[in-house]
Amino acid sequence: MGMTHEERRIRRKQIASDVLAGKKPSEVCKKYQCSSAYAYDACREHGVPYRCYEQKNPSTLKIAKLLLDGFGQSDVARQLGVTRQRIGQVAKKMREVGFQF
């Protein structure tokens, strides 16, 4: 037999609480053996922002900080595990708004 309405309500609240506490959506779905759509609906029901993707790339701010600290584009790319082209894109935007490095 399946869960009662009350058990489902409690489960949805627990899912939303775990996402709010900072757990990755993929971890929450695995823990509760549910789809990402179900987890998304549970979060939406309880007003919790749900990010359905995992960030794979370092933030632009992290790249900018390393560039401003004097690291070369190739060094930053190697350190963060991204392409030198990505570092070049960030550097170009920084120069356009007036940063010098």
PDB file of N, CA, C and O in Angstrom, residues 15-25 27-28 48-49 54:
ATOM      1  N   ILE A  15      11.650  17.177   2.007  1.00  0.00           N
ATOM      2  CA  ILE A  15      12.412  17.416   0.778  1.00  0.00           C
ATOM      3  C   ILE A  15      12.759  18.902   0.671  1.00  0.00           C
ATOM      4  O   ILE A  15      13.912  19.270   0.441  1.00  0.00           O
ATOM      5  N   ALA A  16      11.767  19.760   0.877  1.00  0.00           N
ATOM      6  CA  ALA A  16      11.993  21.204   0.800  1.00  0.00           C
ATOM      7  C   ALA A  16      12.991  21.657   1.866  1.00  0.00           C
ATOM      8  O   ALA A  16      13.863  22.489   1.599  1.00  0.00           O
ATOM      9  N   SER A  17      12.918  21.090   3.040  1.00  0.00           N
ATOM     10  CA  SER A  17      13.836  21.447   4.125  1.00  0.00           C
ATOM     11  C   SER A  17      15.271  21.066   3.781  1.00  0.00           C
ATOM     12  O   SER A  17      16.204  21.821   4.058  1.00  0.00           O
ATOM     13  N   ASP A  18      15.448  19.898   3.194  1.00  0.00           N
ATOM     14  CA  ASP A  18      16.795  19.460   2.814  1.00  0.00           C
ATOM     15  C   ASP A  18      17.392  20.368   1.741  1.00  0.00           C
ATOM     16  O   ASP A  18      18.559  20.728   1.804  1.00  0.00           O
ATOM     17  N   VAL A  19      16.579  20.760   0.759  1.00  0.00           N
ATOM     18  CA  VAL A  19      17.067  21.659  -0.291  1.00  0.00           C
ATOM     19  C   VAL A  19      17.401  23.022   0.316  1.00  0.00           C
ATOM     20  O   VAL A  19      18.441  23.606   0.013  1.00  0.00           O
ATOM     21  N   LEU A  20      16.558  23.497   1.212  1.00  0.00           N
ATOM     22  CA  LEU A  20      16.799  24.781   1.871  1.00  0.00           C
ATOM     23  C   LEU A  20      18.072  24.729   2.715  1.00  0.00           C
ATOM     24  O   LEU A  20      18.799  25.716   2.809  1.00  0.00           O
ATOM     25  N   ALA A  21      18.372  23.568   3.287  1.00  0.00           N
ATOM     26  CA  ALA A  21      19.575  23.405   4.112  1.00  0.00           C
ATOM     27  C   ALA A  21      20.846  23.351   3.269  1.00  0.00           C
ATOM     28  O   ALA A  21      21.945  23.324   3.808  1.00  0.00           O
ATOM     29  N   GLY A  22      20.693  23.313   1.936  1.00  0.00           N
ATOM     30  CA  GLY A  22      21.861  23.366   1.073  1.00  0.00           C
ATOM     31  C   GLY A  22      22.250  22.065   0.407  1.00  0.00           C
ATOM     32  O   GLY A  22      23.275  22.008  -0.265  1.00  0.00           O
ATOM     33  N   LYS A  23      21.456  21.028   0.586  1.00  0.00           N
ATOM     34  CA  LYS A  23      21.784  19.773  -0.090  1.00  0.00           C
ATOM     35  C   LYS A  23      21.561  19.911  -1.587  1.00  0.00           C
ATOM     36  O   LYS A  23      20.659  20.624  -2.025  1.00  0.00           O
ATOM     37  N   LYS A  24      22.375  19.227  -2.355  1.00  0.00           N
ATOM     38  CA  LYS A  24      22.244  19.257  -3.809  1.00  0.00           C
ATOM     39  C   LYS A  24      20.955  18.555  -4.218  1.00  0.00           C
ATOM     40  O   LYS A  24      20.568  17.551  -3.609  1.00  0.00           O
ATOM     41  N   PRO A  25      20.302  19.073  -5.247  1.00  0.00           N
ATOM     42  CA  PRO A  25      19.057  18.442  -5.706  1.00  0.00           C
ATOM     43  C   PRO A  25      19.228  16.957  -6.031  1.00  0.00           C
ATOM     44  O   PRO A  25      18.364  16.154  -5.710  1.00  0.00           O
ATOM     45  N   GLU A  27      21.238  14.844  -4.619  1.00  0.00           N
ATOM     46  CA  GLU A  27      21.311  14.102  -3.351  1.00  0.00           C
ATOM     47  C   GLU A  27      19.926  13.922  -2.744  1.00  0.00           C
ATOM     48  O   GLU A  27      19.600  12.854  -2.228  1.00  0.00           O
ATOM     49  N   VAL A  28      19.128  14.970  -2.796  1.00  0.00           N
ATOM     50  CA  VAL A  28      17.779  14.929  -2.221  1.00  0.00           C
ATOM     51  C   VAL A  28      16.923  13.908  -2.972  1.00  0.00           C
ATOM     52  O   VAL A  28      16.222  13.102  -2.355  1.00  0.00           O
ATOM     53  N   VAL A  48      10.608  27.316  -1.422  1.00  0.00           N
ATOM     54  CA  VAL A  48      12.053  27.120  -1.390  1.00  0.00           C
ATOM     55  C   VAL A  48      12.586  27.173  -2.813  1.00  0.00           C
ATOM     56  O   VAL A  48      12.094  26.458  -3.684  1.00  0.00           O
ATOM     57  N   PRO A  49      13.599  28.010  -3.076  1.00  0.00           N
ATOM     58  CA  PRO A  49      14.185  28.035  -4.420  1.00  0.00           C
ATOM     59  C   PRO A  49      14.855  26.703  -4.730  1.00  0.00           C
ATOM     60  O   PRO A  49      15.563  26.152  -3.896  1.00  0.00           O
ATOM     61  N   GLU A  54      23.642  21.548 -11.223  1.00  0.00           N
ATOM     62  CA  GLU A  54      24.812  21.628 -10.368  1.00  0.00           C
ATOM     63  C   GLU A  54      25.811  22.541 -11.068  1.00  0.00           C
ATOM     64  O   GLU A  54      26.085  22.377 -12.245  1.00  0.00           O
TER      65      GLU A  54
END
